Tab-separated table of N, CA and C in Angstrom:
chain	number	residue	atom	x	y	z
L	104	UNK	N	44.622	61.383	-82.822
L	104	UNK	CA	44.014	62.586	-83.348
L	104	UNK	C	42.931	62.197	-84.345
L	105	UNK	N	41.844	62.955	-84.366
L	105	UNK	CA	40.722	62.697	-85.257
L	105	UNK	C	41.114	62.901	-86.718
L	106	UNK	N	40.570	62.056	-87.562
L	106	UNK	CA	40.767	62.216	-89.005
L	106	UNK	C	39.945	63.399	-89.493
L	107	UNK	N	40.402	64.063	-90.530
L	107	UNK	CA	39.605	65.128	-91.140
L	107	UNK	C	38.602	64.485	-92.091
L	108	UNK	N	37.348	64.889	-91.970
L	108	UNK	CA	36.280	64.374	-92.813
L	108	UNK	C	35.705	65.540	-93.610
L	109	UNK	N	35.495	65.334	-94.892
L	109	UNK	CA	34.986	66.399	-95.746
L	109	UNK	C	33.710	65.906	-96.416
L	110	UNK	N	32.674	66.734	-96.354
L	110	UNK	CA	31.403	66.445	-97.012
L	110	UNK	C	31.167	67.518	-98.064
L	111	UNK	N	30.014	67.498	-98.676
L	111	UNK	CA	29.690	68.497	-99.699
L	111	UNK	C	29.796	69.923	-99.150
L	112	UNK	N	29.304	70.128	-97.915
L	112	UNK	CA	29.268	71.491	-97.377
L	112	UNK	C	30.118	71.703	-96.137
L	113	UNK	N	30.668	70.634	-95.568
L	113	UNK	CA	31.320	70.728	-94.265
L	113	UNK	C	32.715	70.123	-94.263
L	114	UNK	N	33.536	70.640	-93.362
L	114	UNK	CA	34.800	70.004	-93.005
L	114	UNK	C	34.734	69.711	-91.515
L	115	UNK	N	34.946	68.459	-91.149
L	115	UNK	CA	35.056	68.065	-89.749
L	115	UNK	C	36.541	67.866	-89.498
L	116	UNK	N	37.098	68.645	-88.589
L	116	UNK	CA	38.538	68.644	-88.359
L	116	UNK	C	38.803	68.652	-86.862
L	117	UNK	N	40.039	68.325	-86.459
L	117	UNK	CA	40.369	68.387	-85.032
L	117	UNK	C	40.204	69.809	-84.485
L	118	UNK	N	39.870	69.886	-83.216
L	118	UNK	CA	39.762	71.177	-82.529
L	118	UNK	C	41.136	71.816	-82.391
L	119	UNK	N	41.157	73.158	-82.352
L	119	UNK	CA	42.364	73.946	-82.111
L	119	UNK	C	42.060	74.966	-81.015
L	120	UNK	N	43.076	75.352	-80.269
L	120	UNK	CA	42.901	76.338	-79.195
L	120	UNK	C	42.311	77.636	-79.735
L	121	UNK	N	42.719	78.034	-80.923
L	121	UNK	CA	42.214	79.289	-81.487
L	121	UNK	C	40.729	79.221	-81.860
L	122	UNK	N	40.100	78.058	-81.692
L	122	UNK	CA	38.659	77.918	-81.904
L	122	UNK	C	37.844	78.386	-80.702
L	123	UNK	N	38.502	78.781	-79.619
L	123	UNK	CA	37.805	79.027	-78.350
L	123	UNK	C	36.660	80.027	-78.473
L	124	UNK	N	36.881	81.140	-79.119
L	124	UNK	CA	35.822	82.155	-79.196
L	124	UNK	C	34.611	81.643	-79.978
L	125	UNK	N	34.855	81.023	-81.114
L	125	UNK	CA	33.754	80.474	-81.912
L	125	UNK	C	33.071	79.322	-81.177
L	126	UNK	N	33.855	78.499	-80.493
L	126	UNK	CA	33.283	77.379	-79.738
L	126	UNK	C	32.422	77.877	-78.584
L	127	UNK	N	32.806	78.991	-77.977
L	127	UNK	CA	32.025	79.557	-76.879
L	127	UNK	C	30.616	79.918	-77.343
L	128	UNK	N	30.480	80.379	-78.573
L	128	UNK	CA	29.153	80.704	-79.093
L	128	UNK	C	28.251	79.464	-79.147
L	129	UNK	N	28.857	78.285	-79.239
L	129	UNK	CA	28.102	77.026	-79.245
L	129	UNK	C	27.903	76.534	-77.820
L	130	UNK	N	28.996	76.263	-77.131
L	130	UNK	CA	28.939	75.609	-75.823
L	130	UNK	C	28.633	76.566	-74.679
L	131	UNK	N	28.598	77.854	-74.953
L	131	UNK	CA	28.168	78.833	-73.964
L	131	UNK	C	26.682	79.118	-74.059
L	132	UNK	N	26.025	78.557	-75.052
L	132	UNK	CA	24.602	78.768	-75.280
L	132	UNK	C	23.795	77.725	-74.508
L	133	UNK	N	22.934	78.169	-73.618
L	133	UNK	CA	22.154	77.226	-72.804
L	133	UNK	C	21.184	76.410	-73.653
L	134	UNK	N	20.791	76.928	-74.818
L	134	UNK	CA	19.933	76.167	-75.713
L	134	UNK	C	20.633	74.964	-76.316
L	135	UNK	N	21.959	75.003	-76.345
L	135	UNK	CA	22.767	73.876	-76.824
L	135	UNK	C	23.133	72.978	-75.642
L	136	UNK	N	23.694	73.576	-74.609
L	136	UNK	CA	24.239	72.784	-73.500
L	136	UNK	C	23.175	71.994	-72.753
L	137	UNK	N	21.938	72.445	-72.767
L	137	UNK	CA	20.887	71.737	-72.016
L	137	UNK	C	20.616	70.344	-72.548
L	138	UNK	N	21.000	70.065	-73.784
L	138	UNK	CA	20.734	68.757	-74.384
L	138	UNK	C	21.927	67.817	-74.330
L	139	UNK	N	23.070	68.290	-73.860
L	139	UNK	CA	24.267	67.464	-73.900
L	139	UNK	C	24.207	66.303	-72.915
L	140	UNK	N	24.788	65.199	-73.337
L	140	UNK	CA	24.962	64.026	-72.481
L	140	UNK	C	26.421	63.630	-72.601
L	141	UNK	N	27.184	63.679	-71.510
L	141	UNK	CA	26.738	64.002	-70.164
L	141	UNK	C	26.350	65.476	-70.054
L	142	UNK	N	25.554	65.750	-69.034
L	142	UNK	CA	25.093	67.110	-68.798
L	142	UNK	C	26.299	68.035	-68.643
L	143	UNK	N	26.181	69.223	-69.211
L	143	UNK	CA	27.271	70.196	-69.156
L	143	UNK	C	26.644	71.578	-69.003
L	144	UNK	N	27.118	72.328	-68.025
L	144	UNK	CA	26.667	73.706	-67.892
L	144	UNK	C	27.213	74.511	-69.059
L	145	UNK	N	26.527	75.597	-69.432
L	145	UNK	CA	27.092	76.449	-70.480
L	145	UNK	C	28.487	76.937	-70.073
L	146	UNK	N	29.409	76.944	-71.010
L	146	UNK	CA	30.769	77.431	-70.743
L	146	UNK	C	30.662	78.942	-70.529
L	147	UNK	N	31.326	79.439	-69.486
L	147	UNK	CA	31.119	80.820	-69.033
L	147	UNK	C	31.828	81.882	-69.868
L	148	UNK	N	33.061	81.600	-70.316
L	148	UNK	CA	33.825	82.638	-71.011
L	148	UNK	C	34.910	81.991	-71.876
L	149	UNK	N	35.634	82.821	-72.614
L	149	UNK	CA	36.638	82.313	-73.560
L	149	UNK	C	37.740	81.540	-72.836
L	150	UNK	N	38.159	81.999	-71.660
L	150	UNK	CA	39.201	81.271	-70.910
L	150	UNK	C	38.737	79.875	-70.543
L	151	UNK	N	37.515	79.773	-70.081
L	151	UNK	CA	36.969	78.461	-69.729
L	151	UNK	C	36.840	77.581	-70.975
L	152	UNK	N	36.470	78.184	-72.090
L	152	UNK	CA	36.351	77.416	-73.336
L	152	UNK	C	37.713	76.909	-73.773
L	153	UNK	N	38.753	77.713	-73.622
L	153	UNK	CA	40.114	77.250	-73.951
L	153	UNK	C	40.477	76.020	-73.118
L	154	UNK	N	40.135	76.050	-71.833
L	154	UNK	CA	40.420	74.901	-70.969
L	154	UNK	C	39.657	73.662	-71.427
L	155	UNK	N	38.400	73.843	-71.793
L	155	UNK	CA	37.610	72.716	-72.295
L	155	UNK	C	38.248	72.161	-73.567
L	156	UNK	N	38.628	73.046	-74.484
L	156	UNK	CA	39.261	72.583	-75.727
L	156	UNK	C	40.576	71.858	-75.453
L	157	UNK	N	41.376	72.375	-74.524
L	157	UNK	CA	42.623	71.695	-74.162
L	157	UNK	C	42.328	70.300	-73.629
L	158	UNK	N	41.308	70.191	-72.807
L	158	UNK	CA	40.922	68.883	-72.267
L	158	UNK	C	40.485	67.955	-73.400
L	159	UNK	N	39.649	68.450	-74.298
L	159	UNK	CA	39.185	67.625	-75.416
L	159	UNK	C	40.339	67.201	-76.313
L	160	UNK	N	41.257	68.116	-76.600
L	160	UNK	CA	42.392	67.790	-77.467
L	160	UNK	C	43.295	66.744	-76.812
L	161	UNK	N	43.528	66.874	-75.513
L	161	UNK	CA	44.320	65.877	-74.809
L	161	UNK	C	43.634	64.526	-74.797
L	162	UNK	N	42.329	64.532	-74.566
L	162	UNK	CA	41.556	63.294	-74.575
L	162	UNK	C	41.570	62.661	-75.963
L	163	UNK	N	41.441	63.487	-76.987
L	163	UNK	CA	41.428	62.997	-78.364
L	163	UNK	C	42.709	62.225	-78.680
L	164	UNK	N	43.825	62.683	-78.167
L	164	UNK	CA	45.107	62.015	-78.410
L	164	UNK	C	45.234	60.680	-77.689
L	165	UNK	N	44.403	60.451	-76.673
L	165	UNK	CA	44.469	59.202	-75.906
L	165	UNK	C	43.384	58.197	-76.283
L	166	UNK	N	42.423	58.607	-77.081
L	166	UNK	CA	41.311	57.725	-77.428
L	166	UNK	C	41.738	56.633	-78.395
L	167	UNK	N	41.070	55.508	-78.290
L	167	UNK	CA	41.299	54.401	-79.228
L	167	UNK	C	40.623	54.734	-80.560
L	168	UNK	N	41.352	54.533	-81.657
L	168	UNK	CA	40.837	54.774	-82.993
L	168	UNK	C	39.611	53.922	-83.214
L	169	UNK	N	38.545	54.393	-83.792
L	169	UNK	CA	38.359	55.647	-84.487
L	169	UNK	C	37.672	56.737	-83.660
L	170	UNK	N	37.657	56.614	-82.357
L	170	UNK	CA	37.018	57.639	-81.522
L	170	UNK	C	37.681	58.993	-81.727
L	171	UNK	N	36.921	60.047	-81.514
L	171	UNK	CA	37.486	61.378	-81.650
L	171	UNK	C	36.468	62.480	-81.457
L	172	UNK	N	36.984	63.702	-81.529
L	172	UNK	CA	36.176	64.932	-81.434
L	172	UNK	C	36.541	65.818	-82.611
L	173	UNK	N	35.542	66.474	-83.176
L	173	UNK	CA	35.747	67.311	-84.345
L	173	UNK	C	35.101	68.678	-84.172
L	174	UNK	N	35.724	69.680	-84.747
L	174	UNK	CA	35.084	70.968	-84.979
L	174	UNK	C	34.405	70.860	-86.344
L	175	UNK	N	33.239	71.448	-86.485
L	175	UNK	CA	32.508	71.422	-87.761
L	175	UNK	C	32.569	72.818	-88.375
L	176	UNK	N	33.157	72.890	-89.556
L	176	UNK	CA	33.247	74.156	-90.298
L	176	UNK	C	32.444	74.056	-91.589
L	177	UNK	N	31.838	75.169	-91.963
L	177	UNK	CA	31.242	75.244	-93.301
L	177	UNK	C	32.376	75.424	-94.299
L	178	UNK	N	32.330	74.718	-95.386
L	178	UNK	CA	33.401	74.805	-96.388
L	178	UNK	C	33.388	76.134	-97.137
L	179	UNK	N	32.206	76.698	-97.367
L	179	UNK	CA	32.145	77.902	-98.198
L	179	UNK	C	32.738	79.136	-97.525
L	180	UNK	N	32.688	79.222	-96.195
L	180	UNK	CA	33.233	80.407	-95.517
L	180	UNK	C	34.169	80.070	-94.351
L	181	UNK	N	34.457	78.797	-94.133
L	181	UNK	CA	35.323	78.317	-93.055
L	181	UNK	C	34.832	78.744	-91.668
L	182	UNK	N	33.548	79.029	-91.538
L	182	UNK	CA	32.988	79.417	-90.244
L	182	UNK	C	32.746	78.176	-89.405
L	183	UNK	N	33.221	78.208	-88.171
L	183	UNK	CA	32.993	77.106	-87.241
L	183	UNK	C	31.544	77.192	-86.771
L	184	UNK	N	30.780	76.134	-87.034
L	184	UNK	CA	29.360	76.145	-86.686
L	184	UNK	C	28.981	75.060	-85.693
L	185	UNK	N	29.934	74.201	-85.297
L	185	UNK	CA	29.555	73.141	-84.377
L	185	UNK	C	30.700	72.239	-83.988
L	186	UNK	N	30.318	71.215	-83.255
L	186	UNK	CA	31.252	70.191	-82.827
L	186	UNK	C	30.590	68.827	-82.961
L	187	UNK	N	31.402	67.795	-83.094
L	187	UNK	CA	30.890	66.432	-83.223
L	187	UNK	C	31.817	65.485	-82.474
L	188	UNK	N	31.258	64.342	-82.068
L	188	UNK	CA	32.040	63.356	-81.314
L	188	UNK	C	31.718	61.945	-81.783
L	189	UNK	N	32.677	61.079	-81.580
L	189	UNK	CA	32.508	59.631	-81.635
L	189	UNK	C	33.294	59.133	-80.440
L	190	UNK	N	32.576	58.784	-79.372
L	190	UNK	CA	33.222	58.472	-78.089
L	190	UNK	C	32.654	57.203	-77.483
L	191	UNK	N	33.471	56.519	-76.668
L	191	UNK	CA	32.959	55.357	-75.944
L	191	UNK	C	31.910	55.796	-74.924
L	192	UNK	N	30.813	55.060	-74.882
L	192	UNK	CA	29.763	55.346	-73.907
L	192	UNK	C	30.112	54.738	-72.549
L	193	UNK	N	29.863	55.481	-71.476
L	193	UNK	CA	30.054	54.897	-70.155
L	193	UNK	C	28.947	53.876	-69.890
L	194	UNK	N	29.038	52.991	-68.973
L	194	UNK	CA	30.085	52.954	-67.962
L	194	UNK	C	31.300	52.127	-68.364
L	195	UNK	N	31.151	51.217	-69.358
L	195	UNK	CA	32.272	50.319	-69.668
L	195	UNK	C	32.979	50.665	-70.973
L	196	UNK	N	32.408	51.563	-71.776
L	196	UNK	CA	33.062	51.974	-73.003
L	196	UNK	C	32.991	50.981	-74.140
L	197	UNK	N	32.105	49.994	-74.049
L	197	UNK	CA	32.042	49.004	-75.128
L	197	UNK	C	31.188	49.473	-76.304
L	198	UNK	N	30.333	50.437	-76.085
L	198	UNK	CA	29.503	50.993	-77.144
L	198	UNK	C	30.064	52.349	-77.564
L	199	UNK	N	29.998	52.650	-78.859
L	199	UNK	CA	30.491	53.938	-79.367
L	199	UNK	C	29.304	54.837	-79.700
L	200	UNK	N	29.380	56.053	-79.197
L	200	UNK	CA	28.326	57.037	-79.402
L	200	UNK	C	28.796	58.136	-80.334
L	201	UNK	N	27.923	58.510	-81.268
L	201	UNK	CA	28.201	59.708	-82.041
L	201	UNK	C	27.206	60.786	-81.627
L	202	UNK	N	27.677	62.024	-81.712
L	202	UNK	CA	26.824	63.145	-81.366
L	202	UNK	C	27.338	64.407	-82.030
L	203	UNK	N	26.564	65.475	-81.963
L	203	UNK	CA	26.910	66.739	-82.602
L	203	UNK	C	26.199	67.855	-81.858
L	204	UNK	N	26.771	69.035	-81.956
L	204	UNK	CA	26.200	70.234	-81.378
L	204	UNK	C	26.443	71.355	-82.381
L	205	UNK	N	25.414	72.159	-82.640
L	205	UNK	CA	25.540	73.238	-83.610
L	205	UNK	C	25.115	74.569	-83.009
L	206	UNK	N	25.669	75.631	-83.562
L	206	UNK	CA	25.184	76.975	-83.254
L	206	UNK	C	23.688	77.021	-83.548
L	207	UNK	N	22.888	77.632	-82.701
L	207	UNK	CA	21.458	77.729	-83.007
L	207	UNK	C	21.181	78.360	-84.375
L	208	UNK	N	22.001	79.316	-84.817
L	208	UNK	CA	21.789	79.926	-86.136
L	208	UNK	C	22.050	78.937	-87.281
L	209	UNK	N	22.700	77.809	-86.996
L	209	UNK	CA	22.980	76.793	-88.011
L	209	UNK	C	21.933	75.671	-88.014
L	210	UNK	N	20.990	75.721	-87.075
L	210	UNK	CA	19.941	74.705	-87.021
L	210	UNK	C	19.029	74.837	-88.240
L	211	UNK	N	18.498	73.707	-88.668
L	211	UNK	CA	17.505	73.716	-89.724
L	211	UNK	C	18.052	73.740	-91.138
L	212	UNK	N	19.361	73.566	-91.292
L	212	UNK	CA	19.971	73.579	-92.623
L	212	UNK	C	20.505	72.206	-93.039
L	213	UNK	N	20.290	71.188	-92.230
L	213	UNK	CA	20.758	69.842	-92.556
L	213	UNK	C	22.210	69.571	-92.211
L	214	UNK	N	22.872	70.511	-91.535
L	214	UNK	CA	24.288	70.318	-91.192
L	214	UNK	C	24.502	69.158	-90.221
L	215	UNK	N	23.625	69.020	-89.225
L	215	UNK	CA	23.787	67.935	-88.250
L	215	UNK	C	23.643	66.574	-88.924
L	216	UNK	N	22.665	66.456	-89.807
L	216	UNK	CA	22.487	65.198	-90.536
L	216	UNK	C	23.707	64.911	-91.407
L	217	UNK	N	24.204	65.924	-92.094
L	217	UNK	CA	25.371	65.759	-92.965
L	217	UNK	C	26.606	65.346	-92.162
L	218	UNK	N	26.830	66.009	-91.033
L	218	UNK	CA	27.971	65.659	-90.176
L	218	UNK	C	27.802	64.264	-89.596
L	219	UNK	N	26.598	63.959	-89.120
L	219	UNK	CA	26.336	62.640	-88.534
L	219	UNK	C	26.537	61.515	-89.531
L	220	UNK	N	26.052	61.704	-90.759
L	220	UNK	CA	26.261	60.684	-91.796
L	220	UNK	C	27.737	60.504	-92.119
L	221	UNK	N	28.484	61.604	-92.154
L	221	UNK	CA	29.920	61.509	-92.443
L	221	UNK	C	30.638	60.714	-91.363
L	222	UNK	N	30.341	61.010	-90.110
L	222	UNK	CA	30.975	60.283	-89.006
L	222	UNK	C	30.561	58.818	-89.029
L	223	UNK	N	29.270	58.563	-89.235
L	223	UNK	CA	28.775	57.182	-89.240
L	223	UNK	C	29.440	56.367	-90.350
L	224	UNK	N	29.434	56.900	-91.560
L	224	UNK	CA	30.032	56.167	-92.680
L	224	UNK	C	31.515	55.921	-92.425
L	225	UNK	N	32.216	56.950	-91.977
L	225	UNK	CA	33.640	56.815	-91.712
L	225	UNK	C	33.899	55.779	-90.613
L	226	UNK	N	33.176	55.867	-89.498
L	226	UNK	CA	33.389	54.948	-88.370
L	226	UNK	C	33.114	53.502	-88.766
L	227	UNK	N	32.056	53.285	-89.528
L	227	UNK	CA	31.744	51.925	-89.961
L	227	UNK	C	32.764	51.436	-90.983
L	228	UNK	N	33.239	52.321	-91.850
L	228	UNK	CA	34.319	51.952	-92.783
L	228	UNK	C	35.617	51.627	-92.045
L	229	UNK	N	35.817	52.255	-90.882
L	229	UNK	CA	37.020	52.012	-90.080
L	229	UNK	C	36.931	50.732	-89.250
L	230	UNK	N	35.823	50.012	-89.351
L	230	UNK	CA	35.736	48.708	-88.710
L	230	UNK	C	34.760	48.569	-87.558
L	231	UNK	N	34.089	49.630	-87.158
L	231	UNK	CA	33.078	49.466	-86.111
L	231	UNK	C	31.895	48.681	-86.678
L	232	UNK	N	31.308	47.822	-85.854
L	232	UNK	CA	30.147	47.043	-86.275
L	232	UNK	C	28.863	47.858	-86.176
L	233	UNK	N	28.829	48.733	-85.184
L	233	UNK	CA	27.641	49.531	-84.949
L	233	UNK	C	28.022	50.777	-84.157
L	234	UNK	N	27.198	51.801	-84.286
L	234	UNK	CA	27.383	53.004	-83.488
L	234	UNK	C	26.024	53.396	-82.918
L	235	UNK	N	26.068	54.121	-81.822
L	235	UNK	CA	24.862	54.517	-81.120
L	235	UNK	C	24.765	56.031	-81.035
L	236	UNK	N	23.561	56.504	-80.855
L	236	UNK	CA	23.303	57.898	-80.489
L	236	UNK	C	22.302	57.841	-79.344
L	237	UNK	N	22.498	58.688	-78.366
L	237	UNK	CA	21.561	58.773	-77.247
L	237	UNK	C	21.004	60.182	-77.193
L	238	UNK	N	19.747	60.274	-76.816
L	238	UNK	CA	19.079	61.565	-76.794
L	238	UNK	C	18.084	61.601	-75.634
L	239	UNK	N	17.974	62.765	-75.010
L	239	UNK	CA	16.980	62.921	-73.952
L	239	UNK	C	15.588	62.798	-74.569
L	240	UNK	N	14.650	62.206	-73.829
L	240	UNK	CA	13.318	61.956	-74.395
L	240	UNK	C	12.606	63.201	-74.926
L	241	UNK	N	12.914	64.372	-74.440
L	241	UNK	CA	12.222	65.581	-74.901
L	241	UNK	C	12.991	66.345	-75.985
L	242	UNK	N	14.115	65.804	-76.448
L	242	UNK	CA	14.902	66.480	-77.480
L	242	UNK	C	14.407	66.047	-78.859
L	243	UNK	N	13.286	66.611	-79.267
L	243	UNK	CA	12.652	66.228	-80.531
L	243	UNK	C	13.519	66.561	-81.738
L	244	UNK	N	14.226	67.679	-81.693
L	244	UNK	CA	15.098	68.072	-82.809
L	244	UNK	C	16.231	67.049	-82.964
L	245	UNK	N	16.865	66.677	-81.856
L	245	UNK	CA	17.940	65.693	-81.903
L	245	UNK	C	17.456	64.345	-82.404
L	246	UNK	N	16.286	63.925	-81.928
L	246	UNK	CA	15.738	62.641	-82.370
L	246	UNK	C	15.416	62.667	-83.865
L	247	UNK	N	14.884	63.773	-84.360
L	247	UNK	CA	14.577	63.871	-85.792
L	247	UNK	C	15.850	63.736	-86.633
L	248	UNK	N	16.933	64.359	-86.173
L	248	UNK	CA	18.206	64.252	-86.901
L	248	UNK	C	18.694	62.805	-86.898
L	249	UNK	N	18.635	62.169	-85.756
L	249	UNK	CA	19.056	60.774	-85.634
L	249	UNK	C	18.282	59.894	-86.606
L	250	UNK	N	16.994	60.121	-86.694
L	250	UNK	CA	16.164	59.317	-87.614
L	250	UNK	C	16.497	59.628	-89.076
L	251	UNK	N	16.813	60.892	-89.396
L	251	UNK	CA	17.205	61.234	-90.778
L	251	UNK	C	18.516	60.542	-91.166
L	252	UNK	N	19.376	60.320	-90.200
L	252	UNK	CA	20.630	59.605	-90.457
L	252	UNK	C	20.356	58.133	-90.757
L	253	UNK	N	19.209	57.648	-90.321
L	253	UNK	CA	18.837	56.259	-90.572
L	253	UNK	C	19.026	55.350	-89.380
L	254	UNK	N	19.220	55.947	-88.218
L	254	UNK	CA	19.423	55.142	-87.018
L	254	UNK	C	18.088	54.569	-86.530
L	255	UNK	N	18.162	53.370	-85.964
L	255	UNK	CA	16.989	52.647	-85.495
L	255	UNK	C	16.868	52.772	-83.971
L	256	UNK	N	15.670	53.084	-83.502
L	256	UNK	CA	15.409	53.160	-82.064
L	256	UNK	C	15.497	51.758	-81.480
L	257	UNK	N	16.273	51.596	-80.405
L	257	UNK	CA	16.417	50.279	-79.780
L	257	UNK	C	15.937	50.259	-78.340
L	258	UNK	N	15.524	51.389	-77.804
L	258	UNK	CA	14.969	51.380	-76.461
L	258	UNK	C	15.322	52.618	-75.660
L	259	UNK	N	14.930	52.544	-74.407
L	259	UNK	CA	15.193	53.629	-73.464
L	259	UNK	C	15.975	53.039	-72.293
L	260	UNK	N	16.936	53.790	-71.784
L	260	UNK	CA	17.773	53.273	-70.705
L	260	UNK	C	18.271	54.402	-69.817
L	261	UNK	N	18.688	54.033	-68.616
L	261	UNK	CA	19.410	54.975	-67.754
L	261	UNK	C	20.837	54.466	-67.523
L	262	UNK	N	21.271	53.531	-68.368
L	262	UNK	CA	22.606	52.933	-68.280
L	262	UNK	C	23.708	53.961	-68.529
L	263	UNK	N	23.481	54.895	-69.462
L	263	UNK	CA	24.498	55.860	-69.847
L	263	UNK	C	24.277	57.192	-69.126
L	264	UNK	N	25.328	57.731	-68.549
L	264	UNK	CA	25.330	59.072	-67.945
L	264	UNK	C	24.362	59.232	-66.770
L	265	UNK	N	23.828	58.119	-66.253
L	265	UNK	CA	22.886	58.172	-65.127
L	265	UNK	C	21.689	59.072	-65.409
L	266	UNK	N	21.201	59.044	-66.627
L	266	UNK	CA	19.994	59.789	-66.973
L	266	UNK	C	19.175	58.980	-67.966
L	267	UNK	N	17.878	59.204	-67.979
L	267	UNK	CA	16.977	58.497	-68.878
L	267	UNK	C	17.216	58.991	-70.304
L	268	UNK	N	17.557	58.075	-71.218
L	268	UNK	CA	17.871	58.434	-72.591
L	268	UNK	C	17.233	57.459	-73.573
L	269	UNK	N	16.884	57.975	-74.743
L	269	UNK	CA	16.467	57.147	-75.869
L	269	UNK	C	17.740	56.691	-76.574
L	270	UNK	N	17.788	55.435	-76.981
L	270	UNK	CA	18.986	54.876	-77.617
L	270	UNK	C	18.654	54.477	-79.054
L	271	UNK	N	19.536	54.898	-79.963
L	271	UNK	CA	19.402	54.579	-81.381
L	271	UNK	C	20.695	53.915	-81.850
L	272	UNK	N	20.563	53.020	-82.844
L	272	UNK	CA	21.724	52.275	-83.338
L	272	UNK	C	21.766	52.329	-84.860
L	273	UNK	N	22.988	52.303	-85.383
L	273	UNK	CA	23.203	52.222	-86.824
L	273	UNK	C	24.272	51.173	-87.075
L	274	UNK	N	23.980	50.268	-88.004
L	274	UNK	CA	24.938	49.246	-88.421
L	274	UNK	C	25.303	49.487	-89.878
L	275	UNK	N	26.417	48.888	-90.295
L	275	UNK	CA	26.862	49.053	-91.681
L	275	UNK	C	25.779	48.630	-92.661
L	276	UNK	N	25.048	47.565	-92.345
L	276	UNK	CA	23.981	47.100	-93.243
L	276	UNK	C	22.865	48.135	-93.364
L	277	UNK	N	22.642	48.937	-92.312
L	277	UNK	CA	21.630	49.997	-92.375
L	277	UNK	C	22.045	51.060	-93.384
L	278	UNK	N	23.334	51.420	-93.370
L	278	UNK	CA	23.841	52.409	-94.320
L	278	UNK	C	23.776	51.866	-95.740
L	279	UNK	N	24.135	50.604	-95.912
L	279	UNK	CA	24.108	49.987	-97.244
L	279	UNK	C	22.675	50.003	-97.795
L	280	UNK	N	21.690	49.775	-96.923
L	280	UNK	CA	20.301	49.762	-97.348
L	280	UNK	C	19.816	51.145	-97.773
L	281	UNK	N	20.484	52.204	-97.278
L	281	UNK	CA	20.094	53.576	-97.638
L	281	UNK	C	20.555	53.929	-99.050
L	282	UNK	N	21.485	53.167	-99.591
L	282	UNK	CA	21.893	53.393	-100.973
L	282	UNK	C	23.162	54.209	-101.107
L	283	UNK	N	23.540	54.454	-102.350
L	283	UNK	CA	24.833	55.076	-102.656
L	283	UNK	C	24.867	56.598	-102.473
L	284	UNK	N	23.766	57.256	-102.136
L	284	UNK	CA	23.754	58.726	-102.018
L	284	UNK	C	24.592	59.234	-100.873
L	285	UNK	N	25.111	58.348	-100.056
L	285	UNK	CA	25.980	58.764	-98.958
L	285	UNK	C	27.347	58.966	-99.516
């Protein structure tokens, strides 16, 4: 099960079945789902979202630590505004990918950067040497967030998810160079 991570404005916690309606507002939105890797159609309804959450929760229990999936809540109102992952990248699972998805109404407030930094710092503190983020070449918003986290572009590949992706990496030394504000 994923560890709970708390930042200044956010709580990243394990998903729950009762999150289905709020999660549907995220994963049912084509503006969100179009950027996901692997590709995912928008979730159609609350029942389908419950099934997705059940699948994610079951997968979370089988993942090797520190991999996991999180719901992202704002601390001030406990509103679920997104989801985040730290998962092995296919095809062999030797690289760990972090990612996040937010409600469109939550875009532009720095939540993705805050969540991404929390996951990165935690994962590297838990012993990972490096973590990756992958983004479609036309996802300028996602790439900007990745760069704000301090990740370094390392190239373009079709190795992951059978699609052309930009690859970014973050190592513990990169975080240390950013200073103590994390």
